Amino acid sequence: MNPIHNSADDPLSELDKGVPSLAAPLNTSDVASQGWNVLAEDIPLPCAVLIESAMRNNSAWMKSFLGSTGADLAPHGKTTMAPAIFQLQMDDGAWGITVSTIHQLRVARRFGYNRIFYANQLVGKAAISYVVDETARDASFEFLFLIDSMANFHAIERIAAAAGLERPLTVLVELGYLGGRTGCRTKDEALAIAGAIHRSPYLDLRGIEGFEGLLKAGSSEETLAPVNDLLDRMVDLARHCDQLGLFASGEIHLSAGGSSFYDIVADKLGSAGLSRPAKVLLRSGCYITHDSVMYAKAIEALRDRGQLELPPGGPRAALEVWAYAQSRPENDKLIAAFGKRDISYDDQPVLLKWFRPDGSARTPQPVAEGHIVTRLNDQHAHLTVPADSPLQVGDLLCFGISHPCLTFDKWRVMHVVDDDYNVTSSIRTYF
């Protein structure tokens, strides 16, 4: 089992949030030998930790899910922006890494990843030129990106032509929906762009893409109708492009699937019935750490749908933020020493457990009902607590998060811990 650590050492400094005082910079490869433990207060709080056993469980669960569906995974790197986690995902069979900005692409390239899905339009001279240059320079560079307008197509073709590009760029036409984000709104618009790509000496049409993750309706069940509609339209567009011979040679790629509906995506796109084998490429990123709110609800909805037979077990929340109880100014109010600078706030975090570092308990204790985060400031969390809550100033509090993406981006360093909260490694993020 490969350790979860940075492939290129980027030493820790006491200037990094969540890192203890250090006499000198510390290589991440030397962290395990320091003997740090969160519960022993060796780590300054607040700190974000990744529970290694949960991450490995989640990675193995997704691998099993993919094996049962025949789909492939290009996990969205924007979730973690942690190359150490990219490598864990690749080791467990990921097809490649997904990114969505030119910065994220440069990070992935810097750490040696050659197969990259760019889940976005490639817009602007600097971004287009970078991809054109990388394509010309490195024959091992496999790069897929999206187009949803003729204006973008012409801009890319001009730069590729000016560079004398000999190896075509590989692209997917994006299909969207009214009121949504990007993507062609009509089939005719998408077919016109697909035809232009087919005729271009500088681009190859590799497949069709869509993103269903932002579709919302009154309830989870009602949301399934627009999700299925988008996927059906993607399949119809792919079949039409196939019949017209617009796809370049090789595998056709059909891609959708964030972290909420990948069961439906795998089922729908996996039965497209094209004339050649089609690779169904999912792009979930949040599965690797899961969470305690948003994606906990999503996985329950996935189970309730029963769309596909799921592997036993399931994802476990691997990402926690620990902080001190800072003040108990009223019997029913507690202030914890963390806030919006430390944790996502799409939904309020949840208090999972607590620990008093006086030797009275060896393990963290569960919290009773009624301990609720009501508000976050920059660096403070307001909790309503039962009047008889045992929590007091100086206790260590463990919070579960919602939406991993917007917690990861608040930490340059995260500590990987075992089930006893011994720090086994530290990883860097590159937002």
GROMACS .gro file of C-alpha atoms in nm:
model
  431
    1MET     CA    1   0.000   0.000   0.000
    2ASN     CA    2   0.155   0.327  -0.112
    3PRO     CA    3   0.169   0.603   0.150
    4ILE     CA    4  -0.040   0.915   0.089
    5HIS     CA    5   0.222   1.185   0.057
    6ASN     CA    6   0.348   1.444  -0.188
    7SER     CA    7   0.541   1.306  -0.484
    8ALA     CA    8   0.760   1.618  -0.482
    9ASP     CA    9   0.871   1.745  -0.143
   10ASP     CA   10   0.743   2.089  -0.052
   11PRO     CA   11   0.868   2.146   0.306
   12LEU     CA   12   0.628   2.248   0.581
   13SER     CA   13   0.688   2.574   0.761
   14GLU     CA   14   0.547   2.716   1.081
   15LEU     CA   15   0.399   2.984   0.854
   16ASP     CA   16   0.154   2.719   0.727
   17LYS     CA   17  -0.177   2.713   0.911
   18GLY     CA   18  -0.215   2.397   1.118
   19VAL     CA   19   0.158   2.323   1.136
   20PRO     CA   20   0.339   2.314   1.475
   21SER     CA   21   0.630   2.543   1.556
   22LEU     CA   22   0.937   2.420   1.370
   23ALA     CA   23   1.300   2.509   1.418
   24ALA     CA   24   1.352   2.459   1.045
   25PRO     CA   25   1.138   2.364   0.744
   26LEU     CA   26   1.026   2.000   0.757
   27ASN     CA   27   1.000   1.776   0.452
   28THR     CA   28   0.658   1.618   0.424
   29SER     CA   29   0.828   1.280   0.393
   30ASP     CA   30   0.958   1.327   0.750
   31VAL     CA   31   0.625   1.413   0.912
   32ALA     CA   32   0.539   1.056   1.019
   33SER     CA   33   0.855   1.036   1.233
   34GLN     CA   34   0.756   1.343   1.439
   35GLY     CA   35   0.505   1.150   1.650
   36TRP     CA   36   0.239   1.421   1.631
   37ASN     CA   37  -0.110   1.343   1.760
   38VAL     CA   38  -0.411   1.572   1.732
   39LEU     CA   39  -0.563   1.465   2.065
   40ALA     CA   40  -0.230   1.527   2.242
   41GLU     CA   41  -0.251   1.890   2.126
   42ASP     CA   42   0.065   1.855   1.918
   43ILE     CA   43  -0.109   2.035   1.630
   44PRO     CA   44  -0.221   2.399   1.659
   45LEU     CA   45  -0.596   2.434   1.615
   46PRO     CA   46  -0.794   2.484   1.408
   47CYS     CA   47  -0.664   2.213   1.180
   48ALA     CA   48  -0.809   2.006   0.899
   49VAL     CA   49  -0.743   1.633   0.904
   50LEU     CA   50  -0.798   1.351   0.657
   51ILE     CA   51  -0.872   1.010   0.804
   52GLU     CA   52  -0.664   0.770   0.596
   53SER     CA   53  -0.877   0.460   0.652
   54ALA     CA   54  -1.189   0.646   0.536
   55MET     CA   55  -1.021   0.778   0.221
   56ARG     CA   56  -0.893   0.433   0.129
   57ASN     CA   57  -1.239   0.290   0.194
   58ASN     CA   58  -1.398   0.550  -0.034
   59SER     CA   59  -1.143   0.494  -0.309
   60ALA     CA   60  -1.198   0.117  -0.297
   61TRP     CA   61  -1.576   0.162  -0.290
   62MET     CA   62  -1.572   0.379  -0.601
   63LYS     CA   63  -1.340   0.134  -0.776
   64SER     CA   64  -1.591  -0.144  -0.703
   65PHE     CA   65  -1.880   0.072  -0.826
   66LEU     CA   66  -1.701   0.145  -1.152
   67GLY     CA   67  -1.621  -0.222  -1.199
   68SER     CA   68  -1.990  -0.308  -1.176
   69THR     CA   69  -2.094  -0.045  -1.433
   70GLY     CA   70  -1.812  -0.051  -1.689
   71ALA     CA   71  -1.772   0.326  -1.654
   72ASP     CA   72  -1.439   0.504  -1.605
   73LEU     CA   73  -1.350   0.785  -1.366
   74ALA     CA   74  -1.155   1.104  -1.413
   75PRO     CA   75  -1.194   1.247  -1.061
   76HIS     CA   76  -1.229   1.622  -1.047
   77GLY     CA   77  -0.899   1.754  -0.915
   78LYS     CA   78  -1.054   2.088  -0.820
   79THR     CA   79  -1.205   1.920  -0.513
   80THR     CA   80  -0.872   1.862  -0.340
   81MET     CA   81  -0.602   2.021  -0.558
   82ALA     CA   82  -0.378   1.776  -0.375
   83PRO     CA   83  -0.147   1.574  -0.603
   84ALA     CA   84  -0.096   1.324  -0.320
   85ILE     CA   85  -0.468   1.244  -0.341
   86PHE     CA   86  -0.458   1.246  -0.723
   87GLN     CA   87  -0.206   0.964  -0.696
   88LEU     CA   88  -0.423   0.762  -0.459
   89GLN     CA   89  -0.705   0.792  -0.712
   90MET     CA   90  -0.481   0.694  -1.003
   91ASP     CA   91  -0.341   0.398  -0.809
   92ASP     CA   92  -0.699   0.275  -0.769
   93GLY     CA   93  -0.760   0.281  -1.142
   94ALA     CA   94  -0.872   0.633  -1.233
   95TRP     CA   95  -0.856   0.695  -1.610
   96GLY     CA   96  -0.710   1.043  -1.560
   97ILE     CA   97  -0.760   1.368  -1.369
   98THR     CA   98  -1.024   1.633  -1.436
   99VAL     CA   99  -0.947   2.004  -1.400
  100SER     CA  100  -1.139   2.317  -1.496
  101THR     CA  101  -0.896   2.611  -1.499
  102ILE     CA  102  -0.558   2.672  -1.657
  103HIS     CA  103  -0.400   2.697  -1.309
  104GLN     CA  104  -0.536   2.355  -1.215
  105LEU     CA  105  -0.405   2.218  -1.545
  106ARG     CA  106  -0.056   2.356  -1.478
  107VAL     CA  107  -0.055   2.195  -1.132
  108ALA     CA  108  -0.155   1.858  -1.277
  109ARG     CA  109   0.114   1.885  -1.544
  110ARG     CA  110   0.376   1.994  -1.290
  111PHE     CA  111   0.313   1.675  -1.096
  112GLY     CA  112   0.342   1.455  -1.402
  113TYR     CA  113  -0.019   1.382  -1.504
  114ASN     CA  114  -0.052   1.332  -1.878
  115ARG     CA  115  -0.416   1.229  -1.923
  116ILE     CA  116  -0.639   1.520  -1.833
  117PHE     CA  117  -1.005   1.604  -1.886
  118TYR     CA  118  -1.065   1.979  -1.889
  119ALA     CA  119  -1.429   2.013  -1.782
  120ASN     CA  120  -1.460   2.362  -1.921
  121GLN     CA  121  -1.422   2.571  -2.231
  122LEU     CA  122  -1.065   2.664  -2.321
  123VAL     CA  123  -1.097   3.043  -2.349
  124GLY     CA  124  -0.837   3.315  -2.397
  125LYS     CA  125  -0.500   3.338  -2.571
  126ALA     CA  126  -0.286   3.229  -2.275
  127ALA     CA  127  -0.488   2.915  -2.200
  128ILE     CA  128  -0.525   2.809  -2.564
  129SER     CA  129  -0.158   2.872  -2.641
  130TYR     CA  130  -0.048   2.672  -2.337
  131VAL     CA  131  -0.250   2.369  -2.447
  132VAL     CA  132  -0.137   2.402  -2.809
  133ASP     CA  133   0.227   2.419  -2.697
  134GLU     CA  134   0.192   2.122  -2.461
  135THR     CA  135   0.022   1.917  -2.732
  136ALA     CA  136   0.303   1.992  -2.976
  137ARG     CA  137   0.578   1.938  -2.718
  138ASP     CA  138   0.465   1.617  -2.547
  139ALA     CA  139   0.330   1.327  -2.750
  140SER     CA  140   0.215   1.154  -2.429
  141PHE     CA  141  -0.015   1.444  -2.336
  142GLU     CA  142  -0.380   1.335  -2.369
  143PHE     CA  143  -0.610   1.631  -2.323
  144LEU     CA  144  -0.986   1.655  -2.368
  145PHE     CA  145  -1.175   1.982  -2.340
  146LEU     CA  146  -1.517   2.132  -2.420
  147ILE     CA  147  -1.658   2.365  -2.683
  148ASP     CA  148  -2.006   2.520  -2.686
  149SER     CA  149  -1.972   2.811  -2.931
  150MET     CA  150  -1.847   2.885  -3.281
  151ALA     CA  151  -1.662   3.190  -3.145
  152ASN     CA  152  -1.453   2.969  -2.920
  153PHE     CA  153  -1.398   2.718  -3.200
  154HIS     CA  154  -1.263   2.989  -3.434
  155ALA     CA  155  -1.034   3.134  -3.165
  156ILE     CA  156  -0.879   2.793  -3.095
  157GLU     CA  157  -0.842   2.713  -3.464
  158ARG     CA  158  -0.665   3.045  -3.530
  159ILE     CA  159  -0.406   2.989  -3.256
  160ALA     CA  160  -0.351   2.625  -3.354
  161ALA     CA  161  -0.305   2.725  -3.719
  162ALA     CA  162  -0.062   3.004  -3.631
  163ALA     CA  163   0.144   2.753  -3.430
  164GLY     CA  164   0.144   2.502  -3.717
  165LEU     CA  165  -0.001   2.236  -3.486
  166GLU     CA  166   0.033   1.892  -3.643
  167ARG     CA  167  -0.141   1.679  -3.378
  168PRO     CA  168  -0.510   1.773  -3.353
  169LEU     CA  169  -0.660   1.886  -3.025
  170THR     CA  170  -0.931   1.652  -2.894
  171VAL     CA  171  -1.261   1.807  -2.797
  172LEU     CA  172  -1.612   1.725  -2.679
  173VAL     CA  173  -1.917   1.931  -2.766
  174GLU     CA  174  -2.095   2.038  -2.449
  175LEU     CA  175  -2.472   2.018  -2.430
  176GLY     CA  176  -2.647   2.232  -2.171
  177TYR     CA  177  -2.999   2.332  -2.073
  178LEU     CA  178  -3.205   2.650  -2.048
  179GLY     CA  179  -3.112   2.856  -1.744
  180GLY     CA  180  -2.806   2.643  -1.680
  181ARG     CA  181  -2.440   2.724  -1.692
  182THR     CA  182  -2.242   2.645  -2.009
  183GLY     CA  183  -2.328   2.414  -2.298
  184CYS     CA  184  -2.522   2.441  -2.625
  185ARG     CA  185  -2.892   2.498  -2.563
  186THR     CA  186  -3.014   2.323  -2.879
  187LYS     CA  187  -2.926   2.012  -3.074
  188ASP     CA  188  -2.895   2.211  -3.397
  189GLU     CA  189  -2.641   2.446  -3.238
  190ALA     CA  190  -2.440   2.151  -3.108
  191LEU     CA  191  -2.447   1.975  -3.447
  192ALA     CA  192  -2.322   2.287  -3.623
  193ILE     CA  193  -2.024   2.306  -3.389
  194ALA     CA  194  -1.962   1.931  -3.421
  195GLY     CA  195  -1.958   1.963  -3.800
  196ALA     CA  196  -1.709   2.250  -3.787
  197ILE     CA  197  -1.480   2.047  -3.559
  198HIS     CA  198  -1.503   1.748  -3.793
  199ARG     CA  199  -1.392   1.962  -4.089
  200SER     CA  200  -1.104   2.127  -3.903
  201PRO     CA  201  -0.748   1.995  -3.948
  202TYR     CA  202  -0.664   2.121  -3.597
  203LEU     CA  203  -0.939   1.962  -3.387
  204ASP     CA  204  -1.087   1.613  -3.352
  205LEU     CA  205  -1.436   1.553  -3.221
  206ARG     CA  206  -1.396   1.295  -2.946
  207GLY     CA  207  -1.742   1.293  -2.787
  208ILE     CA  208  -2.029   1.465  -2.609
  209GLU     CA  209  -2.033   1.615  -2.258
  210GLY     CA  210  -2.288   1.756  -2.017
  211PHE     CA  211  -2.310   1.844  -1.650
  212GLU     CA  212  -2.619   1.753  -1.452
  213GLY     CA  213  -2.491   1.843  -1.107
  214LEU     CA  214  -2.652   2.189  -1.085
  215LEU     CA  215  -3.002   2.076  -1.183
  216LYS     CA  216  -3.246   2.132  -0.901
  217ALA     CA  217  -3.620   2.095  -0.862
  218GLY     CA  218  -3.862   2.096  -0.570
  219SER     CA  219  -3.741   1.761  -0.435
  220SER     CA  220  -3.478   1.496  -0.505
  221GLU     CA  221  -3.733   1.290  -0.694
  222GLU     CA  222  -3.848   1.588  -0.902
  223THR     CA  223  -3.485   1.666  -0.989
  224LEU     CA  224  -3.451   1.328  -1.160
  225ALA     CA  225  -3.672   1.442  -1.452
  226PRO     CA  226  -3.441   1.721  -1.578
  227VAL     CA  227  -3.133   1.506  -1.505
  228ASN     CA  228  -3.271   1.224  -1.719
  229ASP     CA  229  -3.379   1.471  -1.986
  230LEU     CA  230  -3.028   1.616  -2.021
  231LEU     CA  231  -2.872   1.269  -2.040
  232ASP     CA  232  -3.129   1.154  -2.297
  233ARG     CA  233  -3.050   1.461  -2.508
  234MET     CA  234  -2.678   1.386  -2.480
  235VAL     CA  235  -2.736   1.030  -2.603
  236ASP     CA  236  -2.954   1.155  -2.889
  237LEU     CA  237  -2.687   1.406  -2.993
  238ALA     CA  238  -2.415   1.143  -2.974
  239ARG     CA  239  -2.616   0.903  -3.190
  240HIS     CA  240  -2.677   1.174  -3.450
  241CYS     CA  241  -2.306   1.268  -3.462
  242ASP     CA  242  -2.226   0.898  -3.492
  243GLN     CA  243  -2.466   0.851  -3.781
  244LEU     CA  244  -2.317   1.153  -3.961
  245GLY     CA  245  -1.961   1.022  -3.909
  246LEU     CA  246  -1.851   1.333  -3.721
  247PHE     CA  247  -1.650   1.158  -3.449
  248ALA     CA  248  -1.278   1.107  -3.501
  249SER     CA  249  -1.141   0.754  -3.506
  250GLY     CA  250  -1.094   0.570  -3.179
  251GLU     CA  251  -1.314   0.556  -2.871
  252ILE     CA  252  -1.607   0.793  -2.841
  253HIS     CA  253  -1.620   0.962  -2.501
  254LEU     CA  254  -1.947   1.041  -2.323
  255SER     CA  255  -1.893   1.233  -2.003
  256ALA     CA  256  -2.107   1.371  -1.722
  257GLY     CA  257  -2.147   1.291  -1.358
  258GLY     CA  258  -2.055   1.502  -1.060
  259SER     CA  259  -2.080   1.359  -0.710
  260SER     CA  260  -2.461   1.337  -0.687
  261PHE     CA  261  -2.602   1.147  -0.986
  262TYR     CA  262  -2.321   0.927  -1.113
  263ASP     CA  263  -2.540   0.618  -1.089
  264ILE     CA  264  -2.789   0.760  -1.339
  265VAL     CA  265  -2.510   0.887  -1.564
  266ALA     CA  266  -2.339   0.545  -1.572
  267ASP     CA  267  -2.668   0.375  -1.654
  268LYS     CA  268  -2.792   0.617  -1.922
  269LEU     CA  269  -2.467   0.686  -2.105
  270GLY     CA  270  -2.358   0.325  -2.075
  271SER     CA  271  -2.651   0.219  -2.290
  272ALA     CA  272  -2.609   0.477  -2.567
  273GLY     CA  273  -2.571   0.206  -2.833
  274LEU     CA  274  -2.326   0.377  -3.067
  275SER     CA  275  -2.158   0.211  -3.365
  276ARG     CA  276  -1.824   0.200  -3.182
  277PRO     CA  277  -1.727   0.140  -2.820
  278ALA     CA  278  -1.800   0.443  -2.606
  279LYS     CA  279  -1.608   0.531  -2.291
  280VAL     CA  280  -1.840   0.661  -2.020
  281LEU     CA  281  -1.632   0.901  -1.816
  282LEU     CA  282  -1.757   1.009  -1.473
  283ARG     CA  283  -1.599   1.307  -1.298
  284SER     CA  284  -1.695   1.282  -0.932
  285GLY     CA  285  -1.436   1.443  -0.706
  286CYS     CA  286  -1.602   1.462  -0.364
  287TYR     CA  287  -1.640   1.086  -0.321
  288ILE     CA  288  -1.277   1.054  -0.205
  289THR     CA  289  -1.344   1.232   0.126
  290HIS     CA  290  -1.725   1.230   0.121
  291ASP     CA  291  -1.871   1.462   0.388
  292SER     CA  292  -2.115   1.483   0.678
  293VAL     CA  293  -2.397   1.683   0.517
  294MET     CA  294  -2.435   1.753   0.143
  295TYR     CA  295  -2.291   1.432  -0.002
  296ALA     CA  296  -2.410   1.223   0.291
  297LYS     CA  297  -2.761   1.317   0.172
  298ALA     CA  298  -2.664   1.254  -0.192
  299ILE     CA  299  -2.543   0.901  -0.122
  300GLU     CA  300  -2.863   0.822   0.067
  301ALA     CA  301  -3.064   0.947  -0.230
  302LEU     CA  302  -2.849   0.730  -0.457
  303ARG     CA  303  -2.927   0.426  -0.242
  304ASP     CA  304  -3.298   0.509  -0.239
  305ARG     CA  305  -3.308   0.532  -0.619
  306GLY     CA  306  -3.183   0.176  -0.655
  307GLN     CA  307  -3.074   0.264  -1.010
  308LEU     CA  308  -2.781   0.022  -0.990
  309GLU     CA  309  -2.673  -0.245  -0.747
  310LEU     CA  310  -2.419  -0.076  -0.521
  311PRO     CA  311  -2.111  -0.234  -0.364
  312PRO     CA  312  -2.146  -0.322   0.005
  313GLY     CA  313  -2.060  -0.060   0.262
  314GLY     CA  314  -2.039   0.294   0.137
  315PRO     CA  315  -1.839   0.616   0.150
  316ARG     CA  316  -1.734   0.748   0.490
  317ALA     CA  317  -1.665   1.106   0.592
  318ALA     CA  318  -1.286   1.145   0.586
  319LEU     CA  319  -1.248   1.522   0.624
  320GLU     CA  320  -1.280   1.683   0.968
  321VAL     CA  321  -1.196   2.022   1.112
  322TRP     CA  322  -1.084   2.030   1.477
  323ALA     CA  323  -1.103   2.343   1.691
  324TYR     CA  324  -1.103   2.449   2.054
  325ALA     CA  325  -1.406   2.543   2.256
  326GLN     CA  326  -1.309   2.906   2.306
  327SER     CA  327  -1.586   3.051   2.518
  328ARG     CA  328  -1.903   2.942   2.701
  329PRO     CA  329  -2.047   3.290   2.770
  330GLU     CA  330  -2.400   3.160   2.832
  331ASN     CA  331  -2.533   2.823   2.947
  332ASP     CA  332  -2.687   2.753   2.609
  333LYS     CA  333  -2.421   2.918   2.392
  334LEU     CA  334  -2.068   2.811   2.300
  335ILE     CA  335  -1.812   2.975   2.075
  336ALA     CA  336  -1.567   2.751   1.887
  337ALA     CA  337  -1.239   2.889   1.751
  338PHE     CA  338  -1.289   2.836   1.378
  339GLY     CA  339  -1.495   3.004   1.109
  340LYS     CA  340  -1.546   3.079   0.740
  341ARG     CA  341  -1.169   3.098   0.686
  342ASP     CA  342  -1.140   2.734   0.787
  343ILE     CA  343  -1.447   2.546   0.665
  344SER     CA  344  -1.710   2.546   0.391
  345TYR     CA  345  -2.040   2.712   0.470
  346ASP     CA  346  -2.282   2.599   0.197
  347ASP     CA  347  -2.442   2.423   0.495
  348GLN     CA  348  -2.344   2.472   0.856
  349PRO     CA  349  -2.085   2.225   0.985
  350VAL     CA  350  -2.196   1.967   1.238
  351LEU     CA  351  -2.035   1.889   1.573
  352LEU     CA  352  -1.949   1.518   1.565
  353LYS     CA  353  -1.751   1.452   1.886
  354TRP     CA  354  -1.540   1.614   2.154
  355PHE     CA  355  -1.232   1.538   2.360
  356ARG     CA  356  -1.101   1.676   2.689
  357PRO     CA  357  -0.719   1.661   2.693
  358ASP     CA  358  -0.689   1.610   3.070
  359GLY     CA  359  -0.654   1.233   3.062
  360SER     CA  360  -1.012   1.169   3.174
  361ALA     CA  361  -1.093   0.987   2.846
  362ARG     CA  362  -0.876   0.806   2.597
  363THR     CA  363  -1.093   0.858   2.291
  364PRO     CA  364  -1.323   1.132   2.160
  365GLN     CA  365  -1.677   1.123   2.295
  366PRO     CA  366  -2.002   1.153   2.099
  367VAL     CA  367  -2.214   1.463   2.147
  368ALA     CA  368  -2.577   1.457   2.254
  369GLU     CA  369  -2.852   1.606   2.041
  370GLY     CA  370  -2.895   1.981   2.058
  371HIS     CA  371  -2.538   2.091   1.984
  372ILE     CA  372  -2.599   2.300   1.670
  373VAL     CA  373  -2.382   2.541   1.475
  374THR     CA  374  -2.604   2.843   1.410
  375ARG     CA  375  -2.365   3.098   1.261
  376LEU     CA  376  -2.009   3.140   1.138
  377ASN     CA  377  -1.792   3.450   1.152
  378ASP     CA  378  -1.449   3.470   0.991
  379GLN     CA  379  -1.280   3.291   1.281
  380HIS     CA  380  -1.560   3.202   1.523
  381ALA     CA  381  -1.846   2.954   1.520
  382HIS     CA  382  -2.162   3.012   1.723
  383LEU     CA  383  -2.321   2.700   1.870
  384THR     CA  384  -2.645   2.653   2.058
  385VAL     CA  385  -2.588   2.382   2.317
  386PRO     CA  386  -2.804   2.219   2.586
  387ALA     CA  387  -2.778   2.398   2.919
  388ASP     CA  388  -2.640   2.079   3.075
  389SER     CA  389  -2.382   2.020   2.799
  390PRO     CA  390  -2.049   1.905   2.947
  391LEU     CA  391  -1.846   2.112   2.701
  392GLN     CA  392  -1.611   2.369   2.851
  393VAL     CA  393  -1.338   2.606   2.735
  394GLY     CA  394  -1.030   2.418   2.615
  395ASP     CA  395  -1.214   2.107   2.495
  396LEU     CA  396  -1.121   1.980   2.149
  397LEU     CA  397  -1.420   1.978   1.914
  398CYS     CA  398  -1.447   1.775   1.592
  399PHE     CA  399  -1.667   1.913   1.315
  400GLY     CA  400  -1.796   1.737   1.007
  401ILE     CA  401  -1.809   1.947   0.693
  402SER     CA  402  -2.040   1.995   0.397
  403HIS     CA  403  -1.904   2.028   0.042
  404PRO     CA  404  -1.536   1.921   0.054
  405CYS     CA  405  -1.430   2.152  -0.231
  406LEU     CA  406  -1.482   2.464  -0.023
  407THR     CA  407  -1.302   2.329   0.281
  408PHE     CA  408  -0.995   2.205   0.095
  409ASP     CA  409  -0.934   2.547  -0.060
  410LYS     CA  410  -0.888   2.701   0.285
  411TRP     CA  411  -0.586   2.487   0.374
  412ARG     CA  412  -0.237   2.478   0.222
  413VAL     CA  413  -0.153   2.184   0.448
  414MET     CA  414  -0.375   1.900   0.565
  415HIS     CA  415  -0.268   1.627   0.803
  416VAL     CA  416  -0.345   1.262   0.726
  417VAL     CA  417  -0.426   1.073   1.045
  418ASP     CA  418  -0.491   0.716   1.150
  419ASP     CA  419  -0.797   0.616   1.351
  420ASP     CA  420  -0.624   0.723   1.676
  421TYR     CA  421  -0.543   1.067   1.530
  422ASN     CA  422  -0.172   1.001   1.497
  423VAL     CA  423  -0.041   1.212   1.210
  424THR     CA  424   0.092   0.969   0.949
  425SER     CA  425   0.169   1.227   0.679
  426SER     CA  426   0.091   1.579   0.565
  427ILE     CA  427  -0.013   1.682   0.217
  428ARG     CA  428  -0.014   2.011   0.033
  429THR     CA  429  -0.290   2.166  -0.171
  430TYR     CA  430  -0.227   2.401  -0.465
  431PHE     CA  431  -0.520   2.637  -0.503
   0.00000   0.00000   0.00000
